[in-house]
C-alpha atoms as a printed R data frame, in Angstrom:
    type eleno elety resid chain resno      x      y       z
1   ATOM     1    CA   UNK     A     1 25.667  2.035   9.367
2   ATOM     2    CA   UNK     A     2 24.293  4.130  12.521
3   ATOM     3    CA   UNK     A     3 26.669  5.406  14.720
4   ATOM     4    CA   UNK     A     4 24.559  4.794  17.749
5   ATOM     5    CA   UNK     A     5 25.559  1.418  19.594
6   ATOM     6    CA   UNK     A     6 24.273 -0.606  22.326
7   ATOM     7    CA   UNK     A     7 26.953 -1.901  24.365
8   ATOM     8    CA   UNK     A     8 27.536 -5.608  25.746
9   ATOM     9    CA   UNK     A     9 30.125 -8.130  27.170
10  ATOM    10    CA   UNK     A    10 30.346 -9.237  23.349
11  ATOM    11    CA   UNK     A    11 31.199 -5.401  21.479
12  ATOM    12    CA   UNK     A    12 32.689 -3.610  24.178
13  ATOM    13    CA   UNK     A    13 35.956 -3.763  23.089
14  ATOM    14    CA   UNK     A    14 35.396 -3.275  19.703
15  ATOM    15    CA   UNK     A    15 33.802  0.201  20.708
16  ATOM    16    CA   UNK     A    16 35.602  1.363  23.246
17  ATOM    17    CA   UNK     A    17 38.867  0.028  21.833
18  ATOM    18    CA   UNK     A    18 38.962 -0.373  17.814
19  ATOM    19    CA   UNK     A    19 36.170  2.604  16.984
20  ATOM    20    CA   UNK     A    20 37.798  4.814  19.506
21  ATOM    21    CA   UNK     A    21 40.880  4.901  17.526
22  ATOM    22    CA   UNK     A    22 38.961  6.115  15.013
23  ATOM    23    CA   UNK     A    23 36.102  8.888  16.164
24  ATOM    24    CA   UNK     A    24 35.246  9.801  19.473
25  ATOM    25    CA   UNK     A    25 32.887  7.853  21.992
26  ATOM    26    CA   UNK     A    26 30.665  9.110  23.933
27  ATOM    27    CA   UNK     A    27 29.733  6.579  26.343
28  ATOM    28    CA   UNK     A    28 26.263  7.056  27.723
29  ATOM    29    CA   UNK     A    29 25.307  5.385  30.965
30  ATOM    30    CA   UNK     A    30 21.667  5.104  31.385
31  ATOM    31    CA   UNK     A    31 18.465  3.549  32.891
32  ATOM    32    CA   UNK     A    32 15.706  3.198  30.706
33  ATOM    33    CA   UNK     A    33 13.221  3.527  33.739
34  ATOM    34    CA   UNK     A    34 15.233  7.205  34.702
35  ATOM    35    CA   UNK     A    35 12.865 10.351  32.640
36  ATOM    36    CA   UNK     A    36 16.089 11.921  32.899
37  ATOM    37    CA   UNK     A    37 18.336  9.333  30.865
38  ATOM    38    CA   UNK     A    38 15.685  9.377  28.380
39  ATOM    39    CA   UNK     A    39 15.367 13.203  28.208
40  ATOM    40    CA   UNK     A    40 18.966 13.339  27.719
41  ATOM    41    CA   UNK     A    41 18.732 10.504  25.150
42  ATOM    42    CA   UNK     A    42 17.143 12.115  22.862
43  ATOM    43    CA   UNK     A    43 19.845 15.325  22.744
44  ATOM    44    CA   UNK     A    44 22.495 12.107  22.065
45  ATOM    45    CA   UNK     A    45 20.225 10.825  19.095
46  ATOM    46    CA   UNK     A    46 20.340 14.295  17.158
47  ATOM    47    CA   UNK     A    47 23.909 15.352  18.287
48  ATOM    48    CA   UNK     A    48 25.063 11.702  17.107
49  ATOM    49    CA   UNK     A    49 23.087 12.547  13.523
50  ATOM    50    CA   UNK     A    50 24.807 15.916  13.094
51  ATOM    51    CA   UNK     A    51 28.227 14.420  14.050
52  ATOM    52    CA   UNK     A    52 27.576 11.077  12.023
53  ATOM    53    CA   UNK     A    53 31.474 11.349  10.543
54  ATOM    54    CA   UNK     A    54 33.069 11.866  13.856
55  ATOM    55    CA   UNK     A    55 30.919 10.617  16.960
56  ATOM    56    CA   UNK     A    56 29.778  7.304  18.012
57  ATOM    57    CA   UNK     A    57 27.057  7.322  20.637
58  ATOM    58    CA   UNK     A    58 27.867  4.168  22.677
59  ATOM    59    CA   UNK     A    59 24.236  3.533  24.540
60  ATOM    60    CA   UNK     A    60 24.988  0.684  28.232
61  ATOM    61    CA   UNK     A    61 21.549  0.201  29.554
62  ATOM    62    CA   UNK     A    62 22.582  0.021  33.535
63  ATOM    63    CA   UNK     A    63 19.749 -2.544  33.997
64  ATOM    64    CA   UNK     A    64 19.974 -4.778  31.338
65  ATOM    65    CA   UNK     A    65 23.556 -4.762  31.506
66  ATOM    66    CA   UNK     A    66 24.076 -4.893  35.257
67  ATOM    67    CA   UNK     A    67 27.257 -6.927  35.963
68  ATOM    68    CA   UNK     A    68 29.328 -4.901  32.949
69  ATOM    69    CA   UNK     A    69 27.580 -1.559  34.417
70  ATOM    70    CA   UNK     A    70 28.962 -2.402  37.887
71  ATOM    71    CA   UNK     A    71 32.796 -3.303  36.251
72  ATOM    72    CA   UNK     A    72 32.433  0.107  34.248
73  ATOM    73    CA   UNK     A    73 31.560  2.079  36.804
74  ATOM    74    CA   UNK     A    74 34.711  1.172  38.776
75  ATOM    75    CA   UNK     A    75 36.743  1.936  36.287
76  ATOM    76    CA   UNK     A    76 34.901  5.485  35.905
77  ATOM    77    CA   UNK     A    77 34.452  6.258  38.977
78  ATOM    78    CA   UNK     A    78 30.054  6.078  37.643
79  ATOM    79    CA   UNK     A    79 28.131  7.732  40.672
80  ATOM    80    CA   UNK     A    80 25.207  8.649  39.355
81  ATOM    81    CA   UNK     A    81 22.843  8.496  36.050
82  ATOM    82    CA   UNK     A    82 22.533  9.332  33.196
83  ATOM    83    CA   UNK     A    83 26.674  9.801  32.617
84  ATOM    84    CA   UNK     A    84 28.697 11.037  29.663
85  ATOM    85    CA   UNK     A    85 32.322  9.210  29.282
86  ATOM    86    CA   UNK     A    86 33.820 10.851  25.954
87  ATOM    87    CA   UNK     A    87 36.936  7.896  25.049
88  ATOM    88    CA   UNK     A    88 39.280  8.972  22.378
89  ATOM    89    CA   UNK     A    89 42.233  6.594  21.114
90  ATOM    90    CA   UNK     A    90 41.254  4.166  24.022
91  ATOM    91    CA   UNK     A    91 41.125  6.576  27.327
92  ATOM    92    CA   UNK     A    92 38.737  8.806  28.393
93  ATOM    93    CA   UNK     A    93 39.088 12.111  27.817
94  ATOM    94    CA   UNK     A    94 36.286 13.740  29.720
95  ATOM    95    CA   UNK     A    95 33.355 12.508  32.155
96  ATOM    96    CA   UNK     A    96 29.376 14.481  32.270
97  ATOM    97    CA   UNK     A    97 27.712 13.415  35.432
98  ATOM    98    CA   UNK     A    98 24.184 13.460  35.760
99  ATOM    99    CA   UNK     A    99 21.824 15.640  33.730
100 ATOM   100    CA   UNK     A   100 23.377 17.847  30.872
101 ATOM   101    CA   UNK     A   101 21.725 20.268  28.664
102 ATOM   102    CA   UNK     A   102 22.668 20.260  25.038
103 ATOM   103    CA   UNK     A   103 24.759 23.257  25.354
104 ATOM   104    CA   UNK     A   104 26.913 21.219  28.105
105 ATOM   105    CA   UNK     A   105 27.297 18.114  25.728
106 ATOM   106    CA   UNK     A   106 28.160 20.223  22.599
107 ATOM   107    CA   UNK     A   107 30.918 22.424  24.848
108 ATOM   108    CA   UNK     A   108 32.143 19.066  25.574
109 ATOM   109    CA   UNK     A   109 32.251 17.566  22.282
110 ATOM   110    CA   UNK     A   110 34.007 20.728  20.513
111 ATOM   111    CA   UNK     A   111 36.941 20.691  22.779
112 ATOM   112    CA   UNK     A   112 37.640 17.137  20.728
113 ATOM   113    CA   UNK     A   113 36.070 17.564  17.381
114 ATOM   114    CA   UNK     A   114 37.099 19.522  14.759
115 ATOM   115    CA   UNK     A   115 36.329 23.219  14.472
116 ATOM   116    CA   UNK     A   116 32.706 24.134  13.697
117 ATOM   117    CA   UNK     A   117 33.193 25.715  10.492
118 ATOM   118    CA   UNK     A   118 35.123 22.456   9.567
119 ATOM   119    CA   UNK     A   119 32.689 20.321  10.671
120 ATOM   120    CA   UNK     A   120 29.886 22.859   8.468
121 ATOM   121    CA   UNK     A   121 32.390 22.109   5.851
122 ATOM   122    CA   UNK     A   122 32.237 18.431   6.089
123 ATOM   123    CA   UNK     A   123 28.474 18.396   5.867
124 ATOM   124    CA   UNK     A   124 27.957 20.367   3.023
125 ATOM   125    CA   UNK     A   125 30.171 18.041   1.192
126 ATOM   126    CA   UNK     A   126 28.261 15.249   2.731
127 ATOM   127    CA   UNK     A   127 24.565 16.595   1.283
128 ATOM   128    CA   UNK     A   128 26.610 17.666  -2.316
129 ATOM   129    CA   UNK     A   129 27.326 13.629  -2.614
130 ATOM   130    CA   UNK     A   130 23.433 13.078  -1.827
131 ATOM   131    CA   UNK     A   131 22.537 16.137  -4.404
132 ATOM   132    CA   UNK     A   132 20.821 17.962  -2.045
133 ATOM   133    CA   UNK     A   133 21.730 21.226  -2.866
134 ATOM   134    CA   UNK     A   134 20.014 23.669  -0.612
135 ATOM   135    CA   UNK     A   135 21.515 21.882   2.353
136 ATOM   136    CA   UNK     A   136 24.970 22.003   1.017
137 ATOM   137    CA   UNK     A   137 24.363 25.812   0.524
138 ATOM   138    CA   UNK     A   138 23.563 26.724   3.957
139 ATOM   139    CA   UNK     A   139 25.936 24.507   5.448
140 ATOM   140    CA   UNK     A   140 28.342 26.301   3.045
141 ATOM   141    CA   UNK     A   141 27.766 29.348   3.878
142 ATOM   142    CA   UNK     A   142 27.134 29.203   7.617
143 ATOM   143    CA   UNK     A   143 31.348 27.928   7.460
144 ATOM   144    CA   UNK     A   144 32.283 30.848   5.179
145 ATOM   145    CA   UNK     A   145 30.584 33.480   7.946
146 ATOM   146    CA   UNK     A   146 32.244 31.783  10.296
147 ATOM   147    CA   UNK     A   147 35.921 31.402   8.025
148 ATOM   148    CA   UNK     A   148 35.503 34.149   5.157
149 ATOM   149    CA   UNK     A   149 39.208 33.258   4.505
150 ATOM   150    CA   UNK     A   150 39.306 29.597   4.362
151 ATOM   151    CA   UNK     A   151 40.224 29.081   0.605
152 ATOM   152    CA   UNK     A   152 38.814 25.516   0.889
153 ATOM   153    CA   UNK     A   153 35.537 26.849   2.330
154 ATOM   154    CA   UNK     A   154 34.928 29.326  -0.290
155 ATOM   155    CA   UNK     A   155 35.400 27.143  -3.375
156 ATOM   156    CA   UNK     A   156 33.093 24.261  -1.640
157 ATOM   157    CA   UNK     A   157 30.733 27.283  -1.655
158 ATOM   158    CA   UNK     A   158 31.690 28.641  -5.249
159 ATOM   159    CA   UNK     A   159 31.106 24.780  -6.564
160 ATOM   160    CA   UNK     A   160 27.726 24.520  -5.136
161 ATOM   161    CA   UNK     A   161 26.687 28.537  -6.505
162 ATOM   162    CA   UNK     A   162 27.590 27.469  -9.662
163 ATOM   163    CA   UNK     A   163 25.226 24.455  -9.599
164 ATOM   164    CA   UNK     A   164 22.446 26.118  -8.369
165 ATOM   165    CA   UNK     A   165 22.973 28.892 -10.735
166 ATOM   166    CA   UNK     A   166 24.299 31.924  -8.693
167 ATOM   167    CA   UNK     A   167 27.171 32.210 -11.050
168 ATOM   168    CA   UNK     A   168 28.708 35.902 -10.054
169 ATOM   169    CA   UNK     A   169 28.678 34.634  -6.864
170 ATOM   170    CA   UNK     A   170 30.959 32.159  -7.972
171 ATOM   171    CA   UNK     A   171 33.166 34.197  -9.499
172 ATOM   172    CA   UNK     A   172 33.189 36.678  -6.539
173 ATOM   173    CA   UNK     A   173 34.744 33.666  -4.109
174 ATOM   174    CA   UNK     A   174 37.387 32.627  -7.215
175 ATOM   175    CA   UNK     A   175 38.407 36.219  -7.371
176 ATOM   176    CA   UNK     A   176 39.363 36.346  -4.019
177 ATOM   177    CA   UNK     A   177 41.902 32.952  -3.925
178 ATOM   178    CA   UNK     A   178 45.289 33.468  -3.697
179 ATOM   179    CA   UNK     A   179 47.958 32.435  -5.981
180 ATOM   180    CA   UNK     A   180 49.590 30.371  -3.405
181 ATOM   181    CA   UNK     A   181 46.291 28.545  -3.016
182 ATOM   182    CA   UNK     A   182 45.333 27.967  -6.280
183 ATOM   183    CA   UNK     A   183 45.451 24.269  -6.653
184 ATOM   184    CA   UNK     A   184 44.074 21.551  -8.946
185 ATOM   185    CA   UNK     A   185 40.487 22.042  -7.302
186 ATOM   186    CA   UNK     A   186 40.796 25.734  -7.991
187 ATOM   187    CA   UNK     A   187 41.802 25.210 -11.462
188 ATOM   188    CA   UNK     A   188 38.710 22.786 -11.982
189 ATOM   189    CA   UNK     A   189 36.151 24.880 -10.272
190 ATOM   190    CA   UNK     A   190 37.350 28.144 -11.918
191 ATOM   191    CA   UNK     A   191 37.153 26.306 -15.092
192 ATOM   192    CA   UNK     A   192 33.563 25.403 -14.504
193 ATOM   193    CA   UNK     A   193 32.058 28.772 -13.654
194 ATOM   194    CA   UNK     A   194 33.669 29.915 -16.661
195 ATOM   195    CA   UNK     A   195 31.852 27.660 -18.989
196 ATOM   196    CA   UNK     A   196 28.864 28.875 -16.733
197 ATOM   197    CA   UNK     A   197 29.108 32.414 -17.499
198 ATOM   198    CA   UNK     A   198 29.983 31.522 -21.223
199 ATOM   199    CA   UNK     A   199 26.342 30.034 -20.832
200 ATOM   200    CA   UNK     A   200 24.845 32.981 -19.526
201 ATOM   201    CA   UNK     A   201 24.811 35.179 -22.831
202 ATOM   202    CA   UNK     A   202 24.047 32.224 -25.393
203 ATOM   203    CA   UNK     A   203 23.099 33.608 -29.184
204 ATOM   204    CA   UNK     A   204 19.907 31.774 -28.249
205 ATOM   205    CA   UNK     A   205 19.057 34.259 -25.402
206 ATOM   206    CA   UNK     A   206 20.256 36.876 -27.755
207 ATOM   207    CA   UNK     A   207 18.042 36.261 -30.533
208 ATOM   208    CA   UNK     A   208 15.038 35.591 -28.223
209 ATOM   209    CA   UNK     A   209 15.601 39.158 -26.533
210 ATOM   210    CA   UNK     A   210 16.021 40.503 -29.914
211 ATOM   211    CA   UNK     A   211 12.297 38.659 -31.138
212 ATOM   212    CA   UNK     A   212 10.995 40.455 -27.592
213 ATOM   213    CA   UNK     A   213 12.026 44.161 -27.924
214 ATOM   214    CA   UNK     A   214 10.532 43.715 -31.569
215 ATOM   215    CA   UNK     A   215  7.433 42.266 -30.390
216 ATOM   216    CA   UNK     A   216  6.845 43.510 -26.566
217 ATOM   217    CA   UNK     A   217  3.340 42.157 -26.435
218 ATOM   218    CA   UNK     A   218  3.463 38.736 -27.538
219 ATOM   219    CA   UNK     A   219  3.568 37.011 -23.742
220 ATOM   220    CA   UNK     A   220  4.455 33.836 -25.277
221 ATOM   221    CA   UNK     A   221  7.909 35.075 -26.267
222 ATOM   222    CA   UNK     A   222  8.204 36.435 -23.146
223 ATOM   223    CA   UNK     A   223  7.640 33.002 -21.520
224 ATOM   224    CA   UNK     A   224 10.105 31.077 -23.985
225 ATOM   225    CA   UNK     A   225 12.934 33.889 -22.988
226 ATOM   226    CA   UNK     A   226 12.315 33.154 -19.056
227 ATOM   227    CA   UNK     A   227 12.734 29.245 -19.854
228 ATOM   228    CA   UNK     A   228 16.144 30.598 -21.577
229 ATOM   229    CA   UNK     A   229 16.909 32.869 -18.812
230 ATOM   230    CA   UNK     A   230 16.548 30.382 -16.008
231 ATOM   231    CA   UNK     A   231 18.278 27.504 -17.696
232 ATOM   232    CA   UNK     A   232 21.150 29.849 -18.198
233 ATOM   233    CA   UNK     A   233 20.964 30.597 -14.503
234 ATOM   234    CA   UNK     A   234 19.761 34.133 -15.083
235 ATOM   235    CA   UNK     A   235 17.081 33.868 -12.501
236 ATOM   236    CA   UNK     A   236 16.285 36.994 -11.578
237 ATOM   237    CA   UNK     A   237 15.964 37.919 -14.838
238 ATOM   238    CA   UNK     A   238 14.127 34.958 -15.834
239 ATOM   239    CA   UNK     A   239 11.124 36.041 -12.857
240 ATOM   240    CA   UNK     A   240 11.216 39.531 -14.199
241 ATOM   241    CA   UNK     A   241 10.303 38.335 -17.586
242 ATOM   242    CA   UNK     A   242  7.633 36.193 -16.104
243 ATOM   243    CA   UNK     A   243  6.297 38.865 -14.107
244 ATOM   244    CA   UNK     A   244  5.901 41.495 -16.590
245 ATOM   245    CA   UNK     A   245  3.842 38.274 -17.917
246 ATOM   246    CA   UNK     A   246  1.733 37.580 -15.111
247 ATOM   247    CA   UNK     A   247  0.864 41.611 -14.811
248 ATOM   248    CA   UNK     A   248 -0.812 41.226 -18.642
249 ATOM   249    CA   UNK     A   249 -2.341 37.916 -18.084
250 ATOM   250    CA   UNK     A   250 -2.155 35.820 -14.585
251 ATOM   251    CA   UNK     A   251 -3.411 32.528 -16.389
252 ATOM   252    CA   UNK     A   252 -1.135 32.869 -19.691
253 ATOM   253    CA   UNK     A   253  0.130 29.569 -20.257
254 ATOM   254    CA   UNK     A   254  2.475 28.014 -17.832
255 ATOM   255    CA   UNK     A   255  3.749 31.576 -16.650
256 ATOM   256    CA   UNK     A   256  2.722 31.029 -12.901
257 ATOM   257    CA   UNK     A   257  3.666 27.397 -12.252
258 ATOM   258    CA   UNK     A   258  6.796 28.800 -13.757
259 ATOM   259    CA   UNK     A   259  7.503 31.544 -11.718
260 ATOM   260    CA   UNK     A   260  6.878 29.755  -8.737
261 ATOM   261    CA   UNK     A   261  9.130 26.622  -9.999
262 ATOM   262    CA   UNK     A   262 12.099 29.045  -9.691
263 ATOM   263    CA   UNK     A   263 11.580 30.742  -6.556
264 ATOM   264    CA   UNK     A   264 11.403 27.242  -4.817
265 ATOM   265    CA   UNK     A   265 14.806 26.727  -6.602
266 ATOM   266    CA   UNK     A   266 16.328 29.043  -4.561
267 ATOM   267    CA   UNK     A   267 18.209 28.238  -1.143
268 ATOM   268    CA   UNK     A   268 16.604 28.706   1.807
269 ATOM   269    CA   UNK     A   269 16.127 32.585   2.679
270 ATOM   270    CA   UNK     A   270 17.194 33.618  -0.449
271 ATOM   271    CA   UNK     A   271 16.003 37.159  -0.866
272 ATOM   272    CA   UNK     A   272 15.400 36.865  -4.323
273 ATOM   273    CA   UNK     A   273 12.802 34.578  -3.663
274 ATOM   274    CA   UNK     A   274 11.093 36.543  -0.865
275 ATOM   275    CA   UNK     A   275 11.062 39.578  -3.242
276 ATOM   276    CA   UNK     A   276  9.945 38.014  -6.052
277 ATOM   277    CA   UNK     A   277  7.321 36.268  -3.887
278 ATOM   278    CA   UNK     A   278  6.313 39.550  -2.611
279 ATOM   279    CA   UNK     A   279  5.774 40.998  -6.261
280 ATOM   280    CA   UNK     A   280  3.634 37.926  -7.035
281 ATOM   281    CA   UNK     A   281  1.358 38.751  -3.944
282 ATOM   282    CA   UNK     A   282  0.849 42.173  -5.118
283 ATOM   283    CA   UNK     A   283 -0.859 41.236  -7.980
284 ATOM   284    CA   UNK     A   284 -2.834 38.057  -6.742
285 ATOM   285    CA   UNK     A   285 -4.270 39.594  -3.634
């Protein structure tokens, strides 16, 4: 359901009562002829996106809706447009006259939403339930810079390295929860990455490194390792193995779609992938 209303005679006091209760409303007073209301409605459409859990944008077109407008504005005190009435638990709780930048509206909003690193927290959990894992990574991670302490924001982040393969990374958060904090969640997570490191060094892996140091020139061994490599979430090993491939042969097989398959598994800005992209370059051009 979006959490961007219009308001009328027949919802108004569902929104500004019930759903205040619940998140905070921002209601937006606005004129659909103004350039400036609809300026400023579009910074309300991606702040209301962002804040989908906690905000609902609450949209009273002043022209449409003239005779609830004019009963509003009383109450508000409504002297010019566009204007910003934030309502939490039934009241307001702050009023934006006339044009506001973005910065103004989110200095407004944090003052009644939750901190930003638990907000970043919130919306990394939010893209793990749709499985989109490089978003939950960055949104991970930007809360961890901003909280390296937060035991709850560093095994969000230690769940989602471990399923997108950047085990010792992992294990590096784990390390650093305390006793005190080690809960059920802990317990589970830790539990995970270790079956994920037990994964790492499989016999299979072994014996296929073994086949390579006998054989060094057969490329196709060389590919299958990779495939073992990067399904054990070795992936920097698995691209080195593919690129001592490429060097010999830049057509062998499936070598290149390979390669390229893993670097766009990494996050965003991962600088594994920029080397690795770097060292594919220098051989191609």
């Amino acid at each position: 359901m979006s959490n961007i209303v219009s308001i009328n005679a027949q919802n108004l006091q569902q929104v500004l009562g019930e759903t205040s209760q619940q998140k905070l409303v921002l209601l937006n007073f606005f004129s659909p002829q103004s350039p400036d209301c609809i300026g400023q409605a579009a910074i309300l459409d991606k702040v209301a996106a962002e804040y989908a859990s906690y905000i609902v944008v609450a949209n009273l077109d002043c022209d449409a809706e003239q005779a609830l407008a004019s009963q509003l504005a009383q109450q508000v005190g409504l002297q010019t447009l566009p204007t910003l009435v934030l309502l939490k638990d039934s009241a307001p709780v702050d009023l934006l006259a006339g044009v506001q930048s973005e910065a103004q509206i989110r200095e407004a909003l944090a003052k009644h939403l939750p901190a930003q690193q638990d907000l970043l927290l919130e919306q990394a959990k939010q893209a793990l339930l749709k499985s989109d894992l490089n978003a939950a990574f960055n949104y991970a991670k930007q809360a961890y810079e901003i909280d390296s302490g937060n035991a709850r924001i560093k095994l969000v982040l230690a769940d989602i390295c471990i399923q997108i393969h950047k085990v010792d990374e992992a294990q590096a958060l784990i390390n650093t929860i305390d006793a005190q904090e080690q809960d059920a969640y802990f317990n589970n997570i830790k539990a995970k990455c270790e079956a994920a490191l037990e994964a790492k060094d499989s016999p299979e892996i072994k014996e296929k490194q073994q086949q390579v140091e006998k054989y060094p020139n057969d490329l196709e061994l060389k590919e299958e390792l990779s495939i073992l490599l990067n399904e054990a979430g070795r992936k920097e090993e698995a691209l080195d193995v593919l690129f001592t491939v490429l060097q010999k042969d830049l057509n062998f097989n499936e070598a290149k779609p390979s390669f390229l398959a893993i670097i766009a598994s990494l996050p965003d800005g991962d600088a594994l992938a920029a080397k690795y992209r770097r060292k594919l370059y220098s051989i191609l051009y």
